[in-house]
PDB file of N, CA, C and O in Angstrom:
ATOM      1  N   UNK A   1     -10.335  24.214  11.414  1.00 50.00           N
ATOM      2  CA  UNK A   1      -9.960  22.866  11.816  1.00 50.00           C
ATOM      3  C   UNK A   1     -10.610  21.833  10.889  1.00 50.00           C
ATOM      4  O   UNK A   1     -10.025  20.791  10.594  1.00 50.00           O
ATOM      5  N   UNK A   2     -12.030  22.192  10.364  1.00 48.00           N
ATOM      6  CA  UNK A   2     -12.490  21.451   9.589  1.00 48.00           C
ATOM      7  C   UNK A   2     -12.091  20.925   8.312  1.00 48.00           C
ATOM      8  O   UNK A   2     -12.202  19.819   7.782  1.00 48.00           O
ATOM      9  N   UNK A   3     -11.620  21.973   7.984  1.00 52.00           N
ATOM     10  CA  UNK A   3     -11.165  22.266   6.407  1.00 52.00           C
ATOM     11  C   UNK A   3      -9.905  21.486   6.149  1.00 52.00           C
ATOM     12  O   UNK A   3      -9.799  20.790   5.140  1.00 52.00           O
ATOM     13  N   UNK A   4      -8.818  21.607   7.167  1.00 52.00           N
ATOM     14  CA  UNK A   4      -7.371  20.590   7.748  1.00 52.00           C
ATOM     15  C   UNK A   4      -7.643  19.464   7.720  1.00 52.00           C
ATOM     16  O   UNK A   4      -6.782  18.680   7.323  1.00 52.00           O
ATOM     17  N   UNK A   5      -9.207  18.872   8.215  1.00 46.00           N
ATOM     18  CA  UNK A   5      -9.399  17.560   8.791  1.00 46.00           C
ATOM     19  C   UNK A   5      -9.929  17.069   7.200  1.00 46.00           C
ATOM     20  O   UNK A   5      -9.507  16.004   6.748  1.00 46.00           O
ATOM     21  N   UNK A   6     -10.923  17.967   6.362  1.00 46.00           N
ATOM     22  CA  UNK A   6     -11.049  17.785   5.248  1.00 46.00           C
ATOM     23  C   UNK A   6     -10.235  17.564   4.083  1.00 46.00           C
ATOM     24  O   UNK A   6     -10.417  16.718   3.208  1.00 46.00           O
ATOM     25  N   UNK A   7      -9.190  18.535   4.181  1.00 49.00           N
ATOM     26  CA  UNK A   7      -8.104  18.111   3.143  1.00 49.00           C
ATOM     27  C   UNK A   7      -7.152  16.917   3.653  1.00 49.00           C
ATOM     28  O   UNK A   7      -6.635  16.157   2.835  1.00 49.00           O
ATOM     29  N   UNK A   8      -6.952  16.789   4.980  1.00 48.00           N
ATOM     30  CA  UNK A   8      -5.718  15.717   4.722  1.00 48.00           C
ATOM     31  C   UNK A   8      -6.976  14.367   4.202  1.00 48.00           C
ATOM     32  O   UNK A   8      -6.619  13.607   3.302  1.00 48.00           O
ATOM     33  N   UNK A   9      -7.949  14.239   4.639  1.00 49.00           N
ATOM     34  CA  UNK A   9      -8.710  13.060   4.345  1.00 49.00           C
ATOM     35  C   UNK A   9      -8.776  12.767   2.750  1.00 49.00           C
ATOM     36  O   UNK A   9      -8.781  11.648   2.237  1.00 49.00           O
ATOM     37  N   UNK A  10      -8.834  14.220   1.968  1.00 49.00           N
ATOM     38  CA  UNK A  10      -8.928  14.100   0.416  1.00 49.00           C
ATOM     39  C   UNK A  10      -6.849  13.817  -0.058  1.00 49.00           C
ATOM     40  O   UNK A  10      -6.538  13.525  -1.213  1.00 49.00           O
ATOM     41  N   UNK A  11      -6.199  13.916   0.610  1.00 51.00           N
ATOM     42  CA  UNK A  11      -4.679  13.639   0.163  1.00 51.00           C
ATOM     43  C   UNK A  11      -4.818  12.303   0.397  1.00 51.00           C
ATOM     44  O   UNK A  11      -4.463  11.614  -0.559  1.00 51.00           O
ATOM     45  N   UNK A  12      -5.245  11.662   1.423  1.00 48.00           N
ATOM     46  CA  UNK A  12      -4.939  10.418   1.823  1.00 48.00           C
ATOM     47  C   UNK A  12      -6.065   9.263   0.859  1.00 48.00           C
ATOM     48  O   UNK A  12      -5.775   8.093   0.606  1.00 48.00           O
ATOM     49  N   UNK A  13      -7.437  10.004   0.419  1.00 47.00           N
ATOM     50  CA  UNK A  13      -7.949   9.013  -0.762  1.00 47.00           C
ATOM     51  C   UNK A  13      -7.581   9.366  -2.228  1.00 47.00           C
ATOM     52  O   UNK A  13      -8.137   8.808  -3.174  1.00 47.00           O
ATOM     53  N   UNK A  14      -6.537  10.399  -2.393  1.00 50.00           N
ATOM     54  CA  UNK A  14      -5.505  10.120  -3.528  1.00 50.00           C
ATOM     55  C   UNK A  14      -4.444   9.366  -3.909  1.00 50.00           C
ATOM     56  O   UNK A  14      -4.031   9.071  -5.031  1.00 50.00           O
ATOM     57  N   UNK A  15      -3.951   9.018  -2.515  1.00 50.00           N
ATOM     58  CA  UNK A  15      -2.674   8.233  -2.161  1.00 50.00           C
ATOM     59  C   UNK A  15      -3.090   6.676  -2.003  1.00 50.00           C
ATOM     60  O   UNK A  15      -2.489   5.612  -2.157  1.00 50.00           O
ATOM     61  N   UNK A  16      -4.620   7.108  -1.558  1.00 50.00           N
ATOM     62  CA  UNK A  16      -4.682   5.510  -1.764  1.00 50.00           C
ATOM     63  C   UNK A  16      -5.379   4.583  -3.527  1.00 50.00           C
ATOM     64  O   UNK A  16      -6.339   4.915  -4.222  1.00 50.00           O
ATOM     65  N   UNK A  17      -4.605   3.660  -3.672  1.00 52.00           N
ATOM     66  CA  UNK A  17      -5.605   3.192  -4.908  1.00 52.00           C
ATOM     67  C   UNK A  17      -6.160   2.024  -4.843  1.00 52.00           C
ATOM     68  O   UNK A  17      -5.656   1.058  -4.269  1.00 52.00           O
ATOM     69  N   UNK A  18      -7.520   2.030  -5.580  1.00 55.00           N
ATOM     70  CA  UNK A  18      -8.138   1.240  -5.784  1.00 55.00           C
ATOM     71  C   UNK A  18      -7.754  -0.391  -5.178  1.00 55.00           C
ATOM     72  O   UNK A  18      -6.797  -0.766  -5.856  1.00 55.00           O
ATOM     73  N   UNK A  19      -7.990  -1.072  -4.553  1.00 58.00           N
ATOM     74  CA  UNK A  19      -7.419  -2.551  -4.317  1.00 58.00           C
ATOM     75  C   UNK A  19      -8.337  -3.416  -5.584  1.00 58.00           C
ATOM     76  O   UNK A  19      -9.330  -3.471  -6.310  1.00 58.00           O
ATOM     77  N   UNK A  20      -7.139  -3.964  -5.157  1.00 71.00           N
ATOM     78  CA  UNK A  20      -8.123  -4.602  -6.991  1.00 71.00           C
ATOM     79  C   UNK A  20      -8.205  -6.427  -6.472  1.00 71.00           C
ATOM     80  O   UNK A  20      -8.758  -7.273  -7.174  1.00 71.00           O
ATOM     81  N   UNK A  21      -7.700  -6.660  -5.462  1.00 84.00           N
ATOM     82  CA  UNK A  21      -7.823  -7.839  -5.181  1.00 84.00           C
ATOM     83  C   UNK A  21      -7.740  -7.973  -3.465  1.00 84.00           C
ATOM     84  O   UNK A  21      -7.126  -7.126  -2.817  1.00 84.00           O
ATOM     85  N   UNK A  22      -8.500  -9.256  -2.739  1.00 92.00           N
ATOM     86  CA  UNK A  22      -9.138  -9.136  -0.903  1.00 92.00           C
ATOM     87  C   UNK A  22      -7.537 -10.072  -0.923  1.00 92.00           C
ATOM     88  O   UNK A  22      -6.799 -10.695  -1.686  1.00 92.00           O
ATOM     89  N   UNK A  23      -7.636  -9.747   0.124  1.00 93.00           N
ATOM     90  CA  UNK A  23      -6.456 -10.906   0.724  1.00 93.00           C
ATOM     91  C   UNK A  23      -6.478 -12.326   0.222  1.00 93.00           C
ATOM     92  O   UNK A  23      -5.530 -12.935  -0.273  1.00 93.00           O
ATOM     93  N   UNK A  24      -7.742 -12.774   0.432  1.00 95.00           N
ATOM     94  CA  UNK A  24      -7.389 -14.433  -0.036  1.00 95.00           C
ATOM     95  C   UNK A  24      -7.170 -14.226  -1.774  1.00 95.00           C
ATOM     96  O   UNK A  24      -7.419 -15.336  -2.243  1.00 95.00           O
ATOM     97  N   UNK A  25      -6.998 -13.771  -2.317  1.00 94.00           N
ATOM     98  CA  UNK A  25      -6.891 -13.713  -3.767  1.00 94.00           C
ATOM     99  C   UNK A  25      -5.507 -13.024  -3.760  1.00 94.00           C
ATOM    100  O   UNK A  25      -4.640 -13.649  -4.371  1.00 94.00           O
ATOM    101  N   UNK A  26      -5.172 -11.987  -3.252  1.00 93.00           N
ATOM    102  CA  UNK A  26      -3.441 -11.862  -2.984  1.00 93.00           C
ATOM    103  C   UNK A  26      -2.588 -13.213  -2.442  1.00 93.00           C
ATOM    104  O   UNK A  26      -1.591 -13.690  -2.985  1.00 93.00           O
ATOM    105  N   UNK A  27      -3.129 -13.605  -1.450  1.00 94.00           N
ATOM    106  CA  UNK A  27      -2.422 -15.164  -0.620  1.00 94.00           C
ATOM    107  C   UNK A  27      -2.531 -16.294  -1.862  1.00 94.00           C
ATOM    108  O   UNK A  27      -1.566 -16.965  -2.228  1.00 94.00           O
ATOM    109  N   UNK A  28      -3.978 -16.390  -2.487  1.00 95.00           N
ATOM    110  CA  UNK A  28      -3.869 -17.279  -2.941  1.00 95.00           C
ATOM    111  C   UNK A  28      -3.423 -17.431  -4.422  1.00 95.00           C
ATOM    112  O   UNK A  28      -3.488 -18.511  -5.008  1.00 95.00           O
ATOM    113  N   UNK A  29      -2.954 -16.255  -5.006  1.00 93.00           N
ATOM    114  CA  UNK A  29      -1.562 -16.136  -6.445  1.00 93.00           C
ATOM    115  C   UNK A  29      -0.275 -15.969  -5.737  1.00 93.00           C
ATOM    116  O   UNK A  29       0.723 -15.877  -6.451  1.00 93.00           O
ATOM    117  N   UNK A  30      -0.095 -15.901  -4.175  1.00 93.00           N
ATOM    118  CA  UNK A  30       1.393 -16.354  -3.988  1.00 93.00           C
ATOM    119  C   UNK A  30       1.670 -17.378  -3.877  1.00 93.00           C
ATOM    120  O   UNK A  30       2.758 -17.752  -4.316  1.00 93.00           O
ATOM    121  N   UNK A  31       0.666 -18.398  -3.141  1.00 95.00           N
ATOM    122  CA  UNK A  31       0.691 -19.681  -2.906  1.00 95.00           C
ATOM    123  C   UNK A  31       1.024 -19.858  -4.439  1.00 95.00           C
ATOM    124  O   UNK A  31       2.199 -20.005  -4.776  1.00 95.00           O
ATOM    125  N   UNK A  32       0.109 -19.846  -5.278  1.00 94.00           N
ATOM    126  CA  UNK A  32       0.368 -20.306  -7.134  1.00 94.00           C
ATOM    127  C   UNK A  32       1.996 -20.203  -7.166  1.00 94.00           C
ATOM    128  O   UNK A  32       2.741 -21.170  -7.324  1.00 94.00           O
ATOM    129  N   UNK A  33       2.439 -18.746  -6.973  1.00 93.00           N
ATOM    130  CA  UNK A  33       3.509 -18.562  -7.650  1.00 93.00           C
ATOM    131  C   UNK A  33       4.818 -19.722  -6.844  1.00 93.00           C
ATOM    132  O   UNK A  33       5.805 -20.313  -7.282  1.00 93.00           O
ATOM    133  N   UNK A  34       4.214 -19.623  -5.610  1.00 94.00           N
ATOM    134  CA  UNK A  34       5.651 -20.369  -4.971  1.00 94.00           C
ATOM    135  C   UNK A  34       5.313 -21.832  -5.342  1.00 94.00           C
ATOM    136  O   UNK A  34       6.345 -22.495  -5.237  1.00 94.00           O
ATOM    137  N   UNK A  35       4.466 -22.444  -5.660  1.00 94.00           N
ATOM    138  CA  UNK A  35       4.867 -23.602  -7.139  1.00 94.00           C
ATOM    139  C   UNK A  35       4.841 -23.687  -7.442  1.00 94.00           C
ATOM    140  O   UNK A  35       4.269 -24.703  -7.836  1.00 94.00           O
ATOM    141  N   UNK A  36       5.624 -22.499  -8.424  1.00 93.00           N
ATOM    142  CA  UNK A  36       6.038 -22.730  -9.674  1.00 93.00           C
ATOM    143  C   UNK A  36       7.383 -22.569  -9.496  1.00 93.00           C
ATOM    144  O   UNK A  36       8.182 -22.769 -10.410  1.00 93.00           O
ATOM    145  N   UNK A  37       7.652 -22.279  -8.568  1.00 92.00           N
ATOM    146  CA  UNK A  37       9.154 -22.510  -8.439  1.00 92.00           C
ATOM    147  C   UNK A  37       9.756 -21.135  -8.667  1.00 92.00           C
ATOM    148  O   UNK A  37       9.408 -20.062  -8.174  1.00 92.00           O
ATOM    149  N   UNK A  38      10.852 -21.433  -9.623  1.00 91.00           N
ATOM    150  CA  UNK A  38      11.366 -20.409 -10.786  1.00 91.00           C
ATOM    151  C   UNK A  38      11.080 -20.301 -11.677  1.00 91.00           C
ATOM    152  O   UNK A  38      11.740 -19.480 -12.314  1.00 91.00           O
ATOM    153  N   UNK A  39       9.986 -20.960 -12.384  1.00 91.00           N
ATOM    154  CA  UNK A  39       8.763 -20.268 -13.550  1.00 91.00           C
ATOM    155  C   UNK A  39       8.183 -19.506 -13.518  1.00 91.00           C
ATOM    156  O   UNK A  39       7.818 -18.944 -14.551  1.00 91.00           O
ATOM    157  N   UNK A  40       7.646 -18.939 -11.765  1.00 90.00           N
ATOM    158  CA  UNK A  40       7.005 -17.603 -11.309  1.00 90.00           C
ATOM    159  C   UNK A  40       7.721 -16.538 -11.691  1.00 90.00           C
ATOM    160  O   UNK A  40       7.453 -15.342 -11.579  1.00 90.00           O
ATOM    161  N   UNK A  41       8.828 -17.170 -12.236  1.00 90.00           N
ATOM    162  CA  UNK A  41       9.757 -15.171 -12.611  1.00 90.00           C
ATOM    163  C   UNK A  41       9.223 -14.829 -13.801  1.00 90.00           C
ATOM    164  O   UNK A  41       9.203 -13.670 -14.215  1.00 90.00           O
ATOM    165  N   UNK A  42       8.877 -15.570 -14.262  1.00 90.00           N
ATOM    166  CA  UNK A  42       7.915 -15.567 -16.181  1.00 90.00           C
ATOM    167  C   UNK A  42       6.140 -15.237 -15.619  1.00 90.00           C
ATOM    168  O   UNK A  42       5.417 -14.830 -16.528  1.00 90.00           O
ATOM    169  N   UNK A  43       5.631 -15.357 -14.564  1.00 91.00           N
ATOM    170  CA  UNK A  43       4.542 -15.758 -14.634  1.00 91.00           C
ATOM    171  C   UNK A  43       3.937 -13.505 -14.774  1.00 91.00           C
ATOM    172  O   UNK A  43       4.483 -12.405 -14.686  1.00 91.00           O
ATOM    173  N   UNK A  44       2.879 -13.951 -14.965  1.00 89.00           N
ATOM    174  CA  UNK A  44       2.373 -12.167 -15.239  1.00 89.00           C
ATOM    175  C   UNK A  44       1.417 -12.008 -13.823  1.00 89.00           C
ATOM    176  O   UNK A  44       0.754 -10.998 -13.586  1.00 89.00           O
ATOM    177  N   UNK A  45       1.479 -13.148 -12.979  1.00 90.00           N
ATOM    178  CA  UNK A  45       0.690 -12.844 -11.496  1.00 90.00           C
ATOM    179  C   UNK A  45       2.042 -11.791 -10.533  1.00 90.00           C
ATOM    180  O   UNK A  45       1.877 -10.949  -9.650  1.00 90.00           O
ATOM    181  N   UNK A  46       3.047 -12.196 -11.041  1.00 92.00           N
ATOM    182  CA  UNK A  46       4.182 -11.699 -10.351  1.00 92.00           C
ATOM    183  C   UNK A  46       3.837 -10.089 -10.198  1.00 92.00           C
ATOM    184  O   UNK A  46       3.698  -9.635  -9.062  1.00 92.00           O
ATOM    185  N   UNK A  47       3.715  -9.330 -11.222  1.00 91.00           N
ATOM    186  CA  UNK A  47       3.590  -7.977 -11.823  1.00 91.00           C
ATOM    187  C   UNK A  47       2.273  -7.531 -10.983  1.00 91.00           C
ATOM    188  O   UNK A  47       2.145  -6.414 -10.482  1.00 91.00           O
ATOM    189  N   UNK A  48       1.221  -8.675 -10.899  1.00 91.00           N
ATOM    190  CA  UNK A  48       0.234  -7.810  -9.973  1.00 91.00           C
ATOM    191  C   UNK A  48       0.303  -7.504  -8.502  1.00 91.00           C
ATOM    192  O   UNK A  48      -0.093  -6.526  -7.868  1.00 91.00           O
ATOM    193  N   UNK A  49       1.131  -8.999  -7.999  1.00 93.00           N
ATOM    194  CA  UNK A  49       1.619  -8.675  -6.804  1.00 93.00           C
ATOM    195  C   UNK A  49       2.340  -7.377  -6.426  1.00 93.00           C
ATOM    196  O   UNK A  49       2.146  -6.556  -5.530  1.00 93.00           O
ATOM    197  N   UNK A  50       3.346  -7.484  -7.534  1.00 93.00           N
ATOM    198  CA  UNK A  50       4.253  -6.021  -6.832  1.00 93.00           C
ATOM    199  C   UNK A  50       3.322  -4.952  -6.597  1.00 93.00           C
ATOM    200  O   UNK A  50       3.239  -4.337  -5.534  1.00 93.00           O
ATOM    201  N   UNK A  51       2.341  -4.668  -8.042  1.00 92.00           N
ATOM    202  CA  UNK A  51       1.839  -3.681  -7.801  1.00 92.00           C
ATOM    203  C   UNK A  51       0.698  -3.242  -6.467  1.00 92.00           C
ATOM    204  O   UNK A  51       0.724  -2.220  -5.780  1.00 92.00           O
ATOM    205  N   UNK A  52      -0.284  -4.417  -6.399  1.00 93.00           N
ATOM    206  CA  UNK A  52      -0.657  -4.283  -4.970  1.00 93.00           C
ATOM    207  C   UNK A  52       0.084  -4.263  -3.726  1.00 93.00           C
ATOM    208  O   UNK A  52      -0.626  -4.066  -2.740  1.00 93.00           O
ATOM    209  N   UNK A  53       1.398  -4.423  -3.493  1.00 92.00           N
ATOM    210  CA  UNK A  53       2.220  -4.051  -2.363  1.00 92.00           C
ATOM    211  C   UNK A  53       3.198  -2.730  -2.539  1.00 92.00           C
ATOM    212  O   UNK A  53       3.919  -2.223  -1.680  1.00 92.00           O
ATOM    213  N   UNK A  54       3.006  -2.328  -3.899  1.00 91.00           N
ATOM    214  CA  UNK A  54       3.457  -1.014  -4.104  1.00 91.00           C
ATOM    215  C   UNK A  54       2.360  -0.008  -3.458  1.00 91.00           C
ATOM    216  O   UNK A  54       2.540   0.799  -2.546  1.00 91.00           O
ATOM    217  N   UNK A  55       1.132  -0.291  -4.211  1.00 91.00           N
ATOM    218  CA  UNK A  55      -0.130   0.288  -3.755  1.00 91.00           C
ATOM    219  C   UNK A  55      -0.143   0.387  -2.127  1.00 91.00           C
ATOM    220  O   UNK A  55       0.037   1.505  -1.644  1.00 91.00           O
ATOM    221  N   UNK A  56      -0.327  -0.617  -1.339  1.00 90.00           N
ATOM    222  CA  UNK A  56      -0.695  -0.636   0.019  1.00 90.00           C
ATOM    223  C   UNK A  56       0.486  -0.384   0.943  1.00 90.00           C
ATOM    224  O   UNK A  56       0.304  -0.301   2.158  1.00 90.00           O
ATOM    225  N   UNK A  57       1.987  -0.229   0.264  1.00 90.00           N
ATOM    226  CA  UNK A  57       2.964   1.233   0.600  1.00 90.00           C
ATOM    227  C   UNK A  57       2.453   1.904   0.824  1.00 90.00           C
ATOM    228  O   UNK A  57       2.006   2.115   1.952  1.00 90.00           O
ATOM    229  N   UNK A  58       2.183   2.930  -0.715  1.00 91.00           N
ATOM    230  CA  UNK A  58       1.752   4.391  -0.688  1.00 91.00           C
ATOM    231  C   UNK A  58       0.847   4.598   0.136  1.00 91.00           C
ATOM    232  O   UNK A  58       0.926   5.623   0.813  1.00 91.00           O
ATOM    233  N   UNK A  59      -0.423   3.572   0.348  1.00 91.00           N
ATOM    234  CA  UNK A  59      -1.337   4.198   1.352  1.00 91.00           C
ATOM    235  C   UNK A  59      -0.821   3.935   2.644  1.00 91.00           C
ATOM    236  O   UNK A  59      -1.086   4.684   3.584  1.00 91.00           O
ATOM    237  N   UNK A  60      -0.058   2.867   2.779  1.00 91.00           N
ATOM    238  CA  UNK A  60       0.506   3.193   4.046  1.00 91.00           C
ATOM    239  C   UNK A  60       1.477   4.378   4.660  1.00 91.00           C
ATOM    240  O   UNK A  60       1.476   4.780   5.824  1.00 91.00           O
ATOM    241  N   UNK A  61       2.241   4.794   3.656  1.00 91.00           N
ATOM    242  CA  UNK A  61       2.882   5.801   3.725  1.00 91.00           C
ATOM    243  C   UNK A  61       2.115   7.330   4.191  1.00 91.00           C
ATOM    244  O   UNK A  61       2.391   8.030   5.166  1.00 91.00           O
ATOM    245  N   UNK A  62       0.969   7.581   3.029  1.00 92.00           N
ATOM    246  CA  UNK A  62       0.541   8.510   2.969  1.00 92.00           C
ATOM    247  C   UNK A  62      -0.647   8.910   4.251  1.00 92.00           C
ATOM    248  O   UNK A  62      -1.028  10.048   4.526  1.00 92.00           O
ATOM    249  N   UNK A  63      -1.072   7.651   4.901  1.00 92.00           N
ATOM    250  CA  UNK A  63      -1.670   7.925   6.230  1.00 92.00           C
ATOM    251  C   UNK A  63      -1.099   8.439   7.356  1.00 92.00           C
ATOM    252  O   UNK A  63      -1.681   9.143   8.181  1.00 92.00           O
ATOM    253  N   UNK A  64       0.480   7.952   7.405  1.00 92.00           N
ATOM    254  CA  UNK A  64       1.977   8.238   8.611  1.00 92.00           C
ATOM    255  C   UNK A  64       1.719   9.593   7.867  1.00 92.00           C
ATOM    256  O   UNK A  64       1.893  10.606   8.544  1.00 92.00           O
ATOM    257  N   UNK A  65       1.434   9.704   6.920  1.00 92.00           N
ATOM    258  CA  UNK A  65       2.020  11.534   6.810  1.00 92.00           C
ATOM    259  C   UNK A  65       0.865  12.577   7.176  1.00 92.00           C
ATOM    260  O   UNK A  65       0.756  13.711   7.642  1.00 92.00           O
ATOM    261  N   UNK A  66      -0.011  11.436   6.650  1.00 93.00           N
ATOM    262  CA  UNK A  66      -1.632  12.348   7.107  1.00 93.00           C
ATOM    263  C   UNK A  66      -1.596  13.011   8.530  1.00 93.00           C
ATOM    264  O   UNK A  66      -1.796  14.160   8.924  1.00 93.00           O
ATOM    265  N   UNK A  67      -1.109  11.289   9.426  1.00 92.00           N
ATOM    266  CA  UNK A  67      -0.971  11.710  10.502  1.00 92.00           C
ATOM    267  C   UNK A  67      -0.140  12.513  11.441  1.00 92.00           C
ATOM    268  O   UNK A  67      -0.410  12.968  12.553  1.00 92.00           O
ATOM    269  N   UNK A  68       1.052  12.579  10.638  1.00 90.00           N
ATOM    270  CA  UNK A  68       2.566  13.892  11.308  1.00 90.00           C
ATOM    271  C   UNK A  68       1.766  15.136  11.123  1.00 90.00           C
ATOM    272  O   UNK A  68       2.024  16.144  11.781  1.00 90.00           O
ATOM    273  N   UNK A  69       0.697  15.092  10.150  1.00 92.00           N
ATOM    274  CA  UNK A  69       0.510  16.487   9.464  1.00 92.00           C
ATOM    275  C   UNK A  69      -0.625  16.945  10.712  1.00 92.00           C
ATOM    276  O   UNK A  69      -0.438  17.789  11.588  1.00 92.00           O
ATOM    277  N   UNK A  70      -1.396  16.415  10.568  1.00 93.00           N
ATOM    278  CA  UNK A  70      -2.462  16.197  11.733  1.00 93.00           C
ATOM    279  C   UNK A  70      -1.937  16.531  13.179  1.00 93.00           C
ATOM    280  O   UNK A  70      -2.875  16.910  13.880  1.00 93.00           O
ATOM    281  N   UNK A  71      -0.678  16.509  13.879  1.00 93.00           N
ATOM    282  CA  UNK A  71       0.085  15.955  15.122  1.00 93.00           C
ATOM    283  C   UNK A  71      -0.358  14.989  15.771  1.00 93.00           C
ATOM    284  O   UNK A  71      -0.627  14.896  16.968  1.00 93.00           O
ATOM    285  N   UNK A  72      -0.429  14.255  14.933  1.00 92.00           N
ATOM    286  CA  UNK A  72      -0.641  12.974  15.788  1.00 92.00           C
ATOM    287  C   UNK A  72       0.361  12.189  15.569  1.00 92.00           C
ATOM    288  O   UNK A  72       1.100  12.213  14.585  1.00 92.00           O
ATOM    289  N   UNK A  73       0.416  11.358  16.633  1.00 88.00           N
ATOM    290  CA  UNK A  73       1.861  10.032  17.154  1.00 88.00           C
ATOM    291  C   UNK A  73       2.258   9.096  15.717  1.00 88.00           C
ATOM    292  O   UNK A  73       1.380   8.254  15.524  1.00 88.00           O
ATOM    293  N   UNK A  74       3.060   9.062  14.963  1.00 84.00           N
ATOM    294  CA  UNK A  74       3.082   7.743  13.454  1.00 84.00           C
ATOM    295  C   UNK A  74       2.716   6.644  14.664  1.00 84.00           C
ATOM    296  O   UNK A  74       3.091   6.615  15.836  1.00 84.00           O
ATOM    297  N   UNK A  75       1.812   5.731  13.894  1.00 86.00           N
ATOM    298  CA  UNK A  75       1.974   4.691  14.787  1.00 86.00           C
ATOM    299  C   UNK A  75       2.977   3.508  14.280  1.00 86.00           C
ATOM    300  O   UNK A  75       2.924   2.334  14.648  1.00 86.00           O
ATOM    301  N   UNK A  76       3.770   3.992  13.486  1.00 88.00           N
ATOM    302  CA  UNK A  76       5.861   3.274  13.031  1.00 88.00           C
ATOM    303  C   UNK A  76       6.243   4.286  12.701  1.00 88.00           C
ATOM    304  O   UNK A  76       5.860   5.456  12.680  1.00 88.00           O
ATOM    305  N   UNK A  77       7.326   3.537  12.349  1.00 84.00           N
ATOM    306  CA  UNK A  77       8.359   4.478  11.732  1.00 84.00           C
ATOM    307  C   UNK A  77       8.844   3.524  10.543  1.00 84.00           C
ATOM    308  O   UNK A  77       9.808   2.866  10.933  1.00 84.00           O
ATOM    309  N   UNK A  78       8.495   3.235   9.230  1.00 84.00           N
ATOM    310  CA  UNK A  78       9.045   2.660   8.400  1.00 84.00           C
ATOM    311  C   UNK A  78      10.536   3.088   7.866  1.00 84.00           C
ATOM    312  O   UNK A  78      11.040   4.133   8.276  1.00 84.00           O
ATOM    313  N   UNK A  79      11.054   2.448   7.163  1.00 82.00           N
ATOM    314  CA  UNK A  79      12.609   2.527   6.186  1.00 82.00           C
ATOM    315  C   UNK A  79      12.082   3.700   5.115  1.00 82.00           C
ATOM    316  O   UNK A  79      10.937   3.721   4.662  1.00 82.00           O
ATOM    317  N   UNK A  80      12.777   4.347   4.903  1.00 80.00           N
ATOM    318  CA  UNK A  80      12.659   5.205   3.543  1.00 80.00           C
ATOM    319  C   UNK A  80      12.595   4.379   2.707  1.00 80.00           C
ATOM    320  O   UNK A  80      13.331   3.393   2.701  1.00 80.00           O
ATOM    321  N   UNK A  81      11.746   4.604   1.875  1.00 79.00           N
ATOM    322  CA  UNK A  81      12.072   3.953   0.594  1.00 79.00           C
ATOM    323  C   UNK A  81      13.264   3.496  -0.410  1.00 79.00           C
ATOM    324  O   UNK A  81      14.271   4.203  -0.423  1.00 79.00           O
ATOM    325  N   UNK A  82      13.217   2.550  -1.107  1.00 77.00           N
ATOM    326  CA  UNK A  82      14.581   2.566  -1.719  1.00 77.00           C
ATOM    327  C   UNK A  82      14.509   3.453  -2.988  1.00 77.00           C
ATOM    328  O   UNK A  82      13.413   3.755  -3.459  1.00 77.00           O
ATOM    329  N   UNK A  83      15.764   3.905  -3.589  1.00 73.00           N
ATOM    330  CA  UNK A  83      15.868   4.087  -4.699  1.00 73.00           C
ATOM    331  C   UNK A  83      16.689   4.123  -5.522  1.00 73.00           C
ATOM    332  O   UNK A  83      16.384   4.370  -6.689  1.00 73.00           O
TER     333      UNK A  83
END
């Protein structure tokens, strides 16, 4: 049981990465970007955003799976991903 409880914990700090920025520093380059209007489509804050909400997907993802794997309840049920 240990070893189960051990590995899903090591899948789930693979799946997760690094945060590279706290919330008020995510909030506060969207605030930036939304005035700039439609210059934010040029701006290179854009690119970090995605990637930190790509990021905090996967770990969200990969915990729902930790936890099916585990039998325990998802606590959602998200959309499949697109592709």
């Amino acid at each position: 049981m240990r070893r189960r409880f051990l590995a899903a914990g090591g899948r789930m700090l693979m799946a997760a990465p690094a945060q590279t920025m706290s919330v008020a520093e995510f909030l506060a380059k969207g605030h930036a970007l939304q005035a700039k209007g439609a210059m934010a489509m040029v701006s290179s804050d854009i690119g970090l955003l995605k990637q930190e909400i790509n990021g905090a997907s996967t770990a969200y993802r990969g915990n729902l799976a930790a936890a099916a794997a585990a039998g325990r309840k998802p606590s959602s049920c998200p959309r499949p991903r697109a592709r």
